[in-house]
mmCIF file of C-alpha atoms in Angstrom:
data_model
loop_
_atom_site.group_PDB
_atom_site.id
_atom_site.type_symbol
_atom_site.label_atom_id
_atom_site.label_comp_id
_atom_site.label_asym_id
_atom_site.label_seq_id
_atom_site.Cartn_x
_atom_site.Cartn_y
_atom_site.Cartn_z
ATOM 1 C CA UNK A 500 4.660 9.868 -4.969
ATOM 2 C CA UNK A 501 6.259 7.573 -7.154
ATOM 3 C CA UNK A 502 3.585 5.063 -6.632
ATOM 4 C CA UNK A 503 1.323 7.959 -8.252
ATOM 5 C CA UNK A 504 3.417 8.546 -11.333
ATOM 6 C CA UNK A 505 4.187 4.608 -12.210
ATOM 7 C CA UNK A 506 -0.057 5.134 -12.168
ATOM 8 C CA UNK A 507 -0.188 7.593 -14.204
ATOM 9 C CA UNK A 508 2.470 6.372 -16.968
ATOM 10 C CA UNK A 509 0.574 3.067 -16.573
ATOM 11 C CA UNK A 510 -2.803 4.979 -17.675
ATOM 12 C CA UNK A 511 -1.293 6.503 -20.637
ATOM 13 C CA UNK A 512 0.165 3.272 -21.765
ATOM 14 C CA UNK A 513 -3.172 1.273 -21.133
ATOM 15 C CA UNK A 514 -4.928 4.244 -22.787
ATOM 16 C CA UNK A 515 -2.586 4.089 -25.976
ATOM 17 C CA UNK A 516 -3.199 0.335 -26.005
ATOM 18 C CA UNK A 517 -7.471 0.767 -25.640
ATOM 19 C CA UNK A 518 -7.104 -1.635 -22.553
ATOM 20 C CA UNK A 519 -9.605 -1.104 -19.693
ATOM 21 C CA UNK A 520 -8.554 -0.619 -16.231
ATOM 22 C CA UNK A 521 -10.530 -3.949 -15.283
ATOM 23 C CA UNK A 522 -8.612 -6.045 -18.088
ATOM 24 C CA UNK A 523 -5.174 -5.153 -16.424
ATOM 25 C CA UNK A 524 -6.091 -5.539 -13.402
ATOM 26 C CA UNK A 525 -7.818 -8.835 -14.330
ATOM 27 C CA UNK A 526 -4.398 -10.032 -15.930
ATOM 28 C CA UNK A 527 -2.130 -8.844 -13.540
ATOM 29 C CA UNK A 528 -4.161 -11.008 -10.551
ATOM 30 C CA UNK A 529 -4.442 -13.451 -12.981
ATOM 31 C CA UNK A 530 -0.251 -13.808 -13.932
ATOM 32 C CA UNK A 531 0.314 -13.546 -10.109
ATOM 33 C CA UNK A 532 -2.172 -16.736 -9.518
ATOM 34 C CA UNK A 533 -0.566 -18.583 -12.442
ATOM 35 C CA UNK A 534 3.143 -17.654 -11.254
ATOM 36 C CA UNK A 535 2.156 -18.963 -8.045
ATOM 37 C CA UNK A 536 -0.125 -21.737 -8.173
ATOM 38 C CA UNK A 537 2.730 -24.408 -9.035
ATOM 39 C CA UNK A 538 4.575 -23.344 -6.386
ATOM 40 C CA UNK A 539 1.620 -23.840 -4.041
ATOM 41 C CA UNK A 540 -0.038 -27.038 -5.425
ATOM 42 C CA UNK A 541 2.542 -29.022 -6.763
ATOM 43 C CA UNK A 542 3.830 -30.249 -3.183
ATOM 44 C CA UNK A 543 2.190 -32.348 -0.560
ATOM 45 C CA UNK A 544 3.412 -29.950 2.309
ATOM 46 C CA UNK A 545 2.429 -27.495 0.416
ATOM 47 C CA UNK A 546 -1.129 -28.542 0.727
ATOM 48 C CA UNK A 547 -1.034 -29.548 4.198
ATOM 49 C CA UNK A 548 -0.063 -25.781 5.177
ATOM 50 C CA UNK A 549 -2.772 -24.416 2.747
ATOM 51 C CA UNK A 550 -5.087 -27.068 4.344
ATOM 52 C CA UNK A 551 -4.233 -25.423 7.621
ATOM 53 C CA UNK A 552 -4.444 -22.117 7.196
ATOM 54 C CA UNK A 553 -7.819 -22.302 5.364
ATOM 55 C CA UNK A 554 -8.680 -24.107 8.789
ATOM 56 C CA UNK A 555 -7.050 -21.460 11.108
ATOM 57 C CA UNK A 556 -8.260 -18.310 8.986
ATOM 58 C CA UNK A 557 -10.914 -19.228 7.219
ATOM 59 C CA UNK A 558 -13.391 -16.667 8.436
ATOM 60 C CA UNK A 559 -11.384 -14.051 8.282
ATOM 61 C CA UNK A 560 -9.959 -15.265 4.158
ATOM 62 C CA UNK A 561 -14.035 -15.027 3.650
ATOM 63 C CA UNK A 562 -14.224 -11.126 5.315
ATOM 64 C CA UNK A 563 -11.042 -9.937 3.558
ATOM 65 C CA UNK A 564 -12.843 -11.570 0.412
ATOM 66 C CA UNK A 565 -16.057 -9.467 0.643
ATOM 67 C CA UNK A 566 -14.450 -6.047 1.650
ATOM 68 C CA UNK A 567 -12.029 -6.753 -1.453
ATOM 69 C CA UNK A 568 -14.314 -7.510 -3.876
ATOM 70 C CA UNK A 569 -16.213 -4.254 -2.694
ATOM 71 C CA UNK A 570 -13.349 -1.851 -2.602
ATOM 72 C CA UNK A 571 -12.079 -2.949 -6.032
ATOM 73 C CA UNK A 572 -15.712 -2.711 -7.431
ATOM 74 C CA UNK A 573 -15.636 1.103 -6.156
ATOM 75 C CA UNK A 574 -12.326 1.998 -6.794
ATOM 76 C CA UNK A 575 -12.714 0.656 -10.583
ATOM 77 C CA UNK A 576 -15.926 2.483 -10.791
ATOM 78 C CA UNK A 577 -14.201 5.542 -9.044
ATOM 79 C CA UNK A 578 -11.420 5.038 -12.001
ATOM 80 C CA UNK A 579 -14.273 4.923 -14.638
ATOM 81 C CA UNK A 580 -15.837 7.926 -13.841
ATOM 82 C CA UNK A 581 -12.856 10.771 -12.993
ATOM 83 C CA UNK A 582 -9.608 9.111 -14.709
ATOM 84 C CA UNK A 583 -7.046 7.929 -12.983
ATOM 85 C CA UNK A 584 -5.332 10.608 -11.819
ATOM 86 C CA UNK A 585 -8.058 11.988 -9.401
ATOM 87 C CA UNK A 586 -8.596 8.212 -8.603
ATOM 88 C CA UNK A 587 -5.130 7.607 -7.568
ATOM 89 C CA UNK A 588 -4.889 10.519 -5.203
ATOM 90 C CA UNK A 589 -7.883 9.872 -3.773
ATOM 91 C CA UNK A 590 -6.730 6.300 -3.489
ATOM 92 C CA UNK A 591 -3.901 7.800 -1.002
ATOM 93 C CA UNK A 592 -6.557 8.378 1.369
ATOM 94 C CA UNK A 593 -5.662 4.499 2.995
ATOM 95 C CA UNK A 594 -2.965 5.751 5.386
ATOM 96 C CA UNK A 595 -5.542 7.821 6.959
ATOM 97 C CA UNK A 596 -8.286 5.760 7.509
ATOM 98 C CA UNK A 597 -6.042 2.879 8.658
ATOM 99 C CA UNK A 598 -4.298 5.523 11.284
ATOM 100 C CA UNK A 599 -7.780 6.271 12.703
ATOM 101 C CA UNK A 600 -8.525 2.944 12.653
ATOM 102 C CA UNK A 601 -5.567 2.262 15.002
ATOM 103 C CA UNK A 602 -6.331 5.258 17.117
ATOM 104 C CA UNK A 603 -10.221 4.125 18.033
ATOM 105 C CA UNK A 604 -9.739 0.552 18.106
ATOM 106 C CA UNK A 605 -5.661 -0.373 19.278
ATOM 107 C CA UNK A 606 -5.330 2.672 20.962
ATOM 108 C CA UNK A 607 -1.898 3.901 19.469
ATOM 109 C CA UNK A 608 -0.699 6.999 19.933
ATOM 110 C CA UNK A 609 -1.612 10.062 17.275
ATOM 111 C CA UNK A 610 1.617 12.444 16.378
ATOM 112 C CA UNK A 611 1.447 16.010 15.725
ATOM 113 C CA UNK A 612 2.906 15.160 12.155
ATOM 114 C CA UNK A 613 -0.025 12.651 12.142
ATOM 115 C CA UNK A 614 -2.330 14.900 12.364
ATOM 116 C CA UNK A 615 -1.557 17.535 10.358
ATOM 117 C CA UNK A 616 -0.619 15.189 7.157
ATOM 118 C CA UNK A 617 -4.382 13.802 8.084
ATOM 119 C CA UNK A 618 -5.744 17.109 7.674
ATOM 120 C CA UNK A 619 -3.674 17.611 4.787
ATOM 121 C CA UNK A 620 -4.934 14.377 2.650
ATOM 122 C CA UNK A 621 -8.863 15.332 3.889
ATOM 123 C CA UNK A 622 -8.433 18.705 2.979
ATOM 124 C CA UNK A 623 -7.253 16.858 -0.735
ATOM 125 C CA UNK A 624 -10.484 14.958 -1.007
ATOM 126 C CA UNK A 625 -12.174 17.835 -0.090
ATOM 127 C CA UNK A 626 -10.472 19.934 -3.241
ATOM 128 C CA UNK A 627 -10.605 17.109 -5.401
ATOM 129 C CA UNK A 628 -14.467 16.589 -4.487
ATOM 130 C CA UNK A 629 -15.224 20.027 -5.199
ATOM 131 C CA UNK A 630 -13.520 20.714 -8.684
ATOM 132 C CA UNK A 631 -16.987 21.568 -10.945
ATOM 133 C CA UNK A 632 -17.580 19.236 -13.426
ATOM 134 C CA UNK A 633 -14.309 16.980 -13.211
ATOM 135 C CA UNK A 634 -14.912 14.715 -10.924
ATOM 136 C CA UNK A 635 -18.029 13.578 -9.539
ATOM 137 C CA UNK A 636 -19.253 13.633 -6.217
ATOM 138 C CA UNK A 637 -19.921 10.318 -6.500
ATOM 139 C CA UNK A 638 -16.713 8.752 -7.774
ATOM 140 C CA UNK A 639 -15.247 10.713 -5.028
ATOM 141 C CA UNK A 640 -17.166 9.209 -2.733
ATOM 142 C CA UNK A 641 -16.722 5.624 -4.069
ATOM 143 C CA UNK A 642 -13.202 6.159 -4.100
ATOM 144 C CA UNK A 643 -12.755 7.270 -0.725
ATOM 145 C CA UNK A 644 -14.865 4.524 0.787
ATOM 146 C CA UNK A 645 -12.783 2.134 -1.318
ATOM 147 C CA UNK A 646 -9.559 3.868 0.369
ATOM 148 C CA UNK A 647 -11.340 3.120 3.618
ATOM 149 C CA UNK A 648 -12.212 -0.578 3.002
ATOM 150 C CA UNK A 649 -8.197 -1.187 2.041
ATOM 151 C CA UNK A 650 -7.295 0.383 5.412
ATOM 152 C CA UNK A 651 -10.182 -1.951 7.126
ATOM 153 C CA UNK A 652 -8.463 -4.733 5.157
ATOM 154 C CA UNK A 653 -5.579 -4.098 6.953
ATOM 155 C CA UNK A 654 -6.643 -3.803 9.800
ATOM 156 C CA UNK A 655 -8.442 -6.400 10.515
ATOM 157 C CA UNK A 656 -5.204 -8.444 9.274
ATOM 158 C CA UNK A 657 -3.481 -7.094 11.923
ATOM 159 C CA UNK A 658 -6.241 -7.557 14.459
ATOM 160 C CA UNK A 659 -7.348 -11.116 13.893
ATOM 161 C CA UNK A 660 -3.937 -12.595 11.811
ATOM 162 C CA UNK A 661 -1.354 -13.264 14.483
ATOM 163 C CA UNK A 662 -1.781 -16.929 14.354
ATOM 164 C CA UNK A 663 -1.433 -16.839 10.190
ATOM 165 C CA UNK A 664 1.502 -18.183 8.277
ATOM 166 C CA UNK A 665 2.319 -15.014 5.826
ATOM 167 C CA UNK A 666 2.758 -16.793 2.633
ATOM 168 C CA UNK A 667 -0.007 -19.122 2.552
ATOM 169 C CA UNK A 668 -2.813 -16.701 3.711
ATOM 170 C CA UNK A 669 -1.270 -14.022 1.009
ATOM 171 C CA UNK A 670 -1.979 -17.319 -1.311
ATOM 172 C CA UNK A 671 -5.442 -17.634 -0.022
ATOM 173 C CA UNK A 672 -6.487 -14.634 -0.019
ATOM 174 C CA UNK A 673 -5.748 -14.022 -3.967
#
């Protein structure tokens, strides 16, 4: 919830300012890279683990890179089209998909509570998808299948990372 209204505050200020979604989320990657690239670079150990970890991840730094390039291209799409408020609870949808995803493929257990706040957020998408004329079907669509690329993000990270050192893949990966 308080995710959703730092959003929202953030889309009035943006709005106020006549800056684009894609230009502050452009210069927010962008600051974190240049915050963190001297502290990645500058040292020969440094390198060595990045060397590494490129070496023992690779394959899955190239994955994550696709589906995140994808989800970001809907979900800034999704953003376009409705506003950001729909977008954002929409957006919400991740915890969802990446608790199904752990049901079917790790086989963890599903609570009652689970299940009914998983009926609760579909039955969202399902009001927000039908409100006539203020948000397209297909921004909702786009938005949800971002969602569910986020929560495939993150769970293939927790499928195929065990061997990964944190910091340096979060450096990679970018």
């Amino acid at each position: 919830a308080v995710l959703t209204i730092f959003y929202l505050g953030l889309d009035f200020v943006l709005r106020q300012w006549e800056i684009t979604v894609e230009q502050a989320m452009m210069w927010g990657w962008g600051g974190a890279v240049m915050l963190s690239m001297p502290i990645f670079v500058c040292k020969k150990s440094s390198l060595k683990k990045i060397k590494q970890e490129l070496k023992n991840s690779g394959r899955l730094l190239v994955i994550l890179a696709f589906i995140t390039v994808v989800a970001n291209f809907l979900f800034i799409w999704g953003i376009q089209v409705t506003g950001s408020g729909p977008a954002v609870l929409l957006e919400n949808m991740q915890p969802a998909f990446a608790l199904m995803l752990g049901i079917f493929f790790l086989s963890e257990r599903f609570t009652s509570r689970e299940s009914f706040g998983t009926i609760l957020m579909f039955g969202g998408v399902v009001l927000i998808g039908t409100l006539k004329g203020e948000v397209s079907i297909s921004a909702t669509i786009a938005i949800t299948i971002s969602s569910f690329l986020f929560a495939l993000h993150s769970f293939l990270i927790k499928c195929y990372g065990q061997r990964m050192n944190t910091i340096y893949f979060a450096f990679l990966r970018g």
